[in-house]
XYZ file of C-alpha atoms in Angstrom:
338
model
C -22.071 -42.079 -25.978
C -19.149 -40.850 -28.120
C -17.670 -43.441 -30.449
C -14.165 -42.986 -31.831
C -13.645 -44.355 -35.336
C -10.429 -44.263 -37.363
C -10.636 -44.882 -41.093
C -7.535 -45.797 -43.129
C -7.211 -42.196 -44.287
C -5.944 -38.878 -42.981
C -9.125 -37.821 -41.167
C -10.371 -38.555 -37.658
C -14.156 -38.960 -37.510
C -16.156 -38.576 -34.312
C -19.618 -40.156 -34.334
C -22.438 -39.802 -31.814
C -24.465 -42.909 -31.150
C -28.223 -42.949 -30.570
C -28.139 -45.341 -27.600
C -30.658 -44.355 -24.969
C -29.390 -42.912 -21.676
C -31.835 -45.275 -19.950
C -29.810 -48.269 -21.094
C -32.538 -49.803 -23.247
C -31.536 -53.125 -24.755
C -30.024 -52.914 -28.241
C -30.577 -55.839 -30.638
C -27.676 -57.259 -32.639
C -27.353 -55.310 -35.834
C -28.503 -57.221 -38.927
C -27.647 -56.659 -42.559
C -31.059 -55.134 -43.161
C -30.593 -52.527 -40.424
C -30.024 -48.983 -41.531
C -26.766 -47.200 -40.748
C -28.857 -44.597 -38.943
C -30.005 -47.088 -36.296
C -26.959 -46.435 -34.128
C -24.931 -43.636 -35.683
C -25.687 -40.247 -37.092
C -25.303 -40.220 -40.866
C -23.196 -37.051 -40.642
C -20.078 -36.922 -38.394
C -20.414 -34.745 -35.331
C -16.955 -33.343 -36.015
C -14.294 -34.008 -38.656
C -10.710 -33.163 -37.776
C -8.398 -32.580 -40.732
C -4.689 -31.911 -40.655
C -2.692 -35.123 -40.845
C -1.156 -35.829 -44.233
C -0.567 -39.568 -43.668
C -2.452 -42.407 -41.935
C -3.282 -41.941 -38.257
C -1.907 -44.598 -35.903
C -3.130 -43.706 -32.412
C -5.672 -41.598 -30.508
C -5.942 -40.700 -26.839
C -8.578 -38.724 -24.915
C -8.001 -36.566 -21.853
C -10.575 -36.106 -19.100
C -11.153 -32.540 -20.335
C -12.289 -33.622 -23.839
C -8.951 -32.940 -25.478
C -7.858 -35.427 -28.130
C -4.347 -36.379 -29.221
C -3.689 -37.976 -32.596
C -0.427 -39.301 -33.981
C 0.488 -40.585 -37.405
C 2.954 -41.460 -40.090
C 3.430 -37.785 -40.992
C 5.814 -37.486 -37.987
C 3.444 -35.305 -35.963
C 1.242 -35.370 -32.882
C -1.745 -33.032 -33.038
C -3.913 -31.712 -30.231
C -7.664 -31.180 -30.757
C -10.710 -30.227 -28.725
C -14.282 -31.316 -29.363
C -15.429 -27.667 -29.494
C -12.822 -26.558 -32.037
C -12.674 -27.368 -35.737
C -8.905 -27.147 -36.219
C -5.844 -28.402 -34.357
C -4.792 -26.473 -31.276
C -1.154 -27.443 -31.543
C 1.225 -29.616 -33.556
C 4.224 -31.413 -32.032
C 6.766 -32.429 -34.663
C 8.872 -35.595 -34.436
C 11.766 -36.935 -36.536
C 9.914 -40.147 -37.420
C 6.546 -41.946 -37.293
C 4.725 -41.788 -33.929
C 2.821 -45.031 -33.240
C 1.858 -44.408 -29.577
C 0.677 -41.470 -27.436
C -0.929 -41.101 -23.996
C -2.018 -38.248 -21.710
C -0.775 -38.083 -18.132
C -3.612 -39.590 -16.042
C -3.673 -36.840 -13.377
C -2.252 -33.795 -15.134
C -3.244 -33.589 -18.782
C -0.944 -30.672 -19.554
C 1.596 -33.451 -20.134
C 1.630 -36.341 -22.577
C 4.047 -39.057 -23.666
C 4.888 -39.906 -27.254
C 6.704 -42.970 -28.530
C 8.555 -42.460 -31.803
C 10.157 -44.953 -34.185
C 13.516 -43.285 -33.540
C 13.486 -45.174 -30.212
C 12.993 -42.092 -28.015
C 10.227 -41.568 -25.439
C 9.320 -37.897 -25.123
C 7.406 -36.094 -22.369
C 5.717 -32.958 -23.697
C 4.443 -29.872 -21.886
C 1.363 -28.716 -23.800
C 1.055 -25.096 -22.545
C 4.768 -24.491 -23.170
C 4.551 -26.354 -26.512
C 7.906 -28.004 -25.927
C 9.498 -31.208 -24.726
C 10.094 -31.459 -20.969
C 12.125 -34.644 -20.960
C 13.130 -37.571 -23.150
C 14.659 -41.010 -22.805
C 16.389 -42.925 -25.660
C 15.732 -46.656 -25.378
C 18.552 -47.449 -27.805
C 21.190 -46.368 -25.274
C 20.440 -49.425 -23.114
C 19.760 -51.833 -25.966
C 21.892 -52.270 -29.056
C 18.891 -53.503 -31.003
C 16.633 -51.080 -32.817
C 13.938 -50.301 -30.235
C 10.770 -49.842 -32.298
C 8.191 -48.473 -29.852
C 4.724 -50.015 -30.273
C 2.874 -49.184 -27.003
C 3.134 -46.790 -24.053
C 1.144 -45.957 -20.925
C 1.384 -44.546 -17.403
C 0.518 -46.180 -14.123
C -2.652 -44.784 -12.552
C -0.725 -42.244 -10.441
C 1.357 -41.017 -13.345
C 4.639 -41.669 -11.545
C 5.832 -44.400 -13.878
C 5.708 -44.913 -17.622
C 5.746 -48.279 -19.383
C 7.068 -48.699 -22.907
C 6.468 -51.747 -25.119
C 8.601 -52.474 -28.163
C 8.525 -54.625 -31.284
C 11.029 -57.085 -29.797
C 8.670 -57.941 -26.907
C 10.363 -55.903 -24.189
C 8.739 -53.743 -21.497
C 10.773 -50.833 -20.128
C 9.716 -48.991 -16.973
C 10.654 -45.327 -16.609
C 10.192 -43.281 -13.451
C 8.861 -39.730 -13.702
C 10.511 -37.708 -10.934
C 9.348 -34.495 -9.246
C 11.163 -32.401 -11.865
C 9.228 -34.124 -14.685
C 12.321 -35.993 -15.868
C 12.210 -39.542 -17.212
C 14.609 -41.986 -15.533
C 15.284 -45.642 -16.295
C 14.109 -48.162 -13.681
C 13.981 -51.658 -15.178
C 13.134 -53.718 -18.261
C 12.161 -57.315 -19.003
C 10.978 -59.538 -21.852
C 7.347 -60.619 -22.207
C 7.465 -64.325 -23.074
C 6.367 -67.677 -21.676
C 9.855 -69.133 -21.187
C 13.509 -68.453 -21.918
C 13.643 -70.774 -24.946
C 11.306 -68.748 -27.170
C 11.653 -65.342 -28.808
C 9.519 -62.530 -27.356
C 6.902 -61.067 -29.711
C 5.678 -57.526 -30.355
C 3.854 -55.684 -27.550
C 0.566 -54.379 -28.968
C -0.918 -52.589 -25.940
C -0.420 -51.648 -22.299
C -3.570 -50.848 -20.290
C -4.156 -49.795 -16.669
C -6.556 -51.814 -14.550
C -9.119 -49.473 -12.914
C -8.702 -48.998 -9.144
C -5.570 -51.162 -9.138
C -1.791 -51.094 -9.470
C -1.896 -53.708 -12.222
C -1.285 -53.303 -15.946
C -2.548 -55.482 -18.794
C -0.099 -56.306 -21.596
C -1.177 -57.696 -24.979
C 1.413 -59.252 -27.294
C 1.651 -61.129 -30.587
C 2.097 -64.553 -28.947
C -1.653 -65.161 -28.446
C -1.393 -64.107 -24.798
C -2.642 -61.338 -22.545
C -0.790 -60.865 -19.259
C -1.658 -59.073 -16.025
C 1.289 -57.715 -14.024
C 1.528 -56.155 -10.580
C 3.556 -52.987 -11.177
C 4.827 -52.864 -7.575
C 6.998 -55.966 -7.973
C 6.466 -56.893 -11.641
C 5.237 -60.333 -10.761
C 2.982 -62.027 -13.308
C -0.490 -62.157 -11.735
C -2.213 -64.025 -14.547
C -1.870 -65.094 -18.165
C -5.055 -65.152 -20.275
C -5.262 -67.606 -23.181
C -7.695 -68.463 -25.953
C -7.467 -65.701 -28.532
C -5.501 -65.666 -31.785
C -3.212 -62.637 -32.068
C -0.034 -63.330 -34.019
C 0.407 -60.288 -36.242
C -2.331 -57.713 -35.561
C -2.258 -54.565 -33.426
C -5.042 -55.966 -31.194
C -5.524 -54.307 -27.817
C -7.154 -55.960 -24.810
C -8.821 -53.660 -22.265
C -10.929 -53.683 -19.093
C -14.567 -53.149 -18.294
C -15.374 -49.966 -16.343
C -14.889 -51.747 -12.996
C -11.892 -53.839 -14.031
C -13.711 -57.137 -13.393
C -13.694 -58.260 -17.030
C -11.227 -58.182 -19.914
C -12.322 -57.806 -23.539
C -10.306 -58.367 -26.697
C -10.664 -58.801 -30.433
C -9.211 -61.756 -32.306
C -7.763 -62.667 -35.705
C -10.442 -65.340 -36.225
C -13.332 -62.826 -36.085
C -14.235 -63.442 -32.407
C -14.643 -61.196 -29.397
C -13.265 -62.715 -26.180
C -14.116 -62.070 -22.535
C -12.298 -63.214 -19.403
C -13.279 -62.675 -15.778
C -10.177 -60.923 -14.466
C -9.925 -62.774 -11.134
C -11.583 -66.071 -12.104
C -8.293 -67.964 -11.779
C -8.107 -67.118 -8.059
C -11.692 -68.232 -7.507
C -11.192 -71.573 -9.259
C -7.892 -72.231 -7.499
C -9.337 -71.545 -4.057
C -12.576 -73.488 -4.606
C -10.948 -76.836 -5.446
C -8.891 -79.245 -3.376
C -6.854 -82.394 -3.862
C -5.860 -83.727 -7.268
C -8.025 -81.248 -9.217
C -6.349 -78.303 -7.532
C -2.955 -79.634 -8.644
C -4.116 -79.328 -12.255
C -4.999 -75.649 -11.800
C -2.593 -72.730 -11.814
C -3.048 -69.527 -9.866
C -1.399 -67.527 -12.660
C -3.268 -68.946 -15.665
C -6.780 -68.312 -16.962
C -7.973 -70.130 -20.070
C -11.671 -69.944 -19.108
C -13.272 -67.481 -21.503
C -16.488 -66.461 -23.195
C -16.483 -65.696 -26.901
C -18.788 -65.118 -29.861
C -18.249 -64.486 -33.565
C -18.845 -60.754 -33.947
C -17.644 -60.024 -37.493
C -16.790 -61.623 -40.815
C -13.159 -60.456 -40.647
C -10.557 -60.071 -37.906
C -11.679 -57.945 -34.967
C -9.013 -55.305 -34.426
C -10.778 -53.335 -31.703
C -13.125 -54.263 -28.857
C -13.740 -51.964 -25.917
C -16.265 -51.219 -23.191
C -18.008 -47.896 -22.765
C -16.530 -45.961 -19.806
C -19.665 -46.347 -17.659
C -22.326 -48.993 -17.032
C -25.967 -48.801 -15.896
C -27.619 -50.825 -13.130
C -31.376 -51.407 -13.304
C -33.883 -52.011 -10.491
C -33.531 -55.799 -10.808
C -29.823 -55.712 -10.084
C -28.555 -56.269 -13.625
C -25.506 -54.387 -14.843
C -25.947 -53.246 -18.442
C -22.666 -52.693 -20.237
C -22.222 -51.354 -23.743
C -19.221 -52.461 -25.748
C -18.094 -51.594 -29.267
C -16.222 -53.747 -31.792
C -14.586 -52.969 -35.138
C -12.968 -55.067 -37.862
C -10.325 -54.565 -40.548
C -12.972 -53.732 -43.158
C -14.133 -50.669 -41.206
C -17.361 -52.146 -39.776
C -18.420 -51.000 -36.290
C -20.953 -52.812 -34.109
C -22.470 -51.834 -30.763
C -23.579 -54.510 -28.268
C -25.347 -54.515 -24.910
C -24.343 -57.077 -22.285
C -26.443 -57.726 -19.160
C -24.933 -59.415 -16.118
C -25.844 -59.806 -12.462
C -24.190 -57.348 -10.068
């Protein structure tokens, strides 16, 4: 199981874990455990090239890796090569990058100059771009980007809490479609978008923002499907994400917790109850969560492994990884009934 780990330096370190392929249960790591229990003591590969802190990473399905940083560059790597394969220069810091989900010769980059760029990797040049500032007089600081699962639309999140949808036409050109603010009501100020994630096998996207909320949207009509509450995320670049099957959501938290929500639990609760109790429930709100204290400092990253294992007794064994602001990484095994 490859684990991606970013230190607050100019290097990207790739570690290999020693988790068994048979899905054997892993105990919670204690202070007396050796670092070699779960990770090799020597990195499998060290990529060097960035001259300033790295802000984002993104894997393709073909084991290519993109990295972006404060040195105004995006670099392309491959697990089998020691050095960068290509460098894409930008006029400013690049906080967000993502491969095209179906054709990884393309990728999107979001730069602090307010421009979204679509790059063609084999041609080593930009295929299209869209300046957000042309439609908004405010300074559009890009903080998150992603595609829909078909790669026909791109979603851009900004520091001022706005989501912009861009269409990608047949000529690989980016075109404006719509934009809207992510906030609970019209009386409050929208907060920074920290991540945009696709839901597996669905047309929904998950948006995390600095107002202590995670929201699920249907990208076909941009209706809010559900709002998930419970976590504390007011200033951190915390990113919520899905389990491999999209049935659960996982997120870190500024109070050292890891949170879990059942993605469709709000529908189940709403449909199961009748009368006065049903009036107290909302179809678009889910504040029923599981949580545990995973670290001694704020949990900036929590994510599931891309695949799960099912044993003969019908239990699904899922591995998830968490990391905190002090650079500590922990690996957990969760067992649930199919």
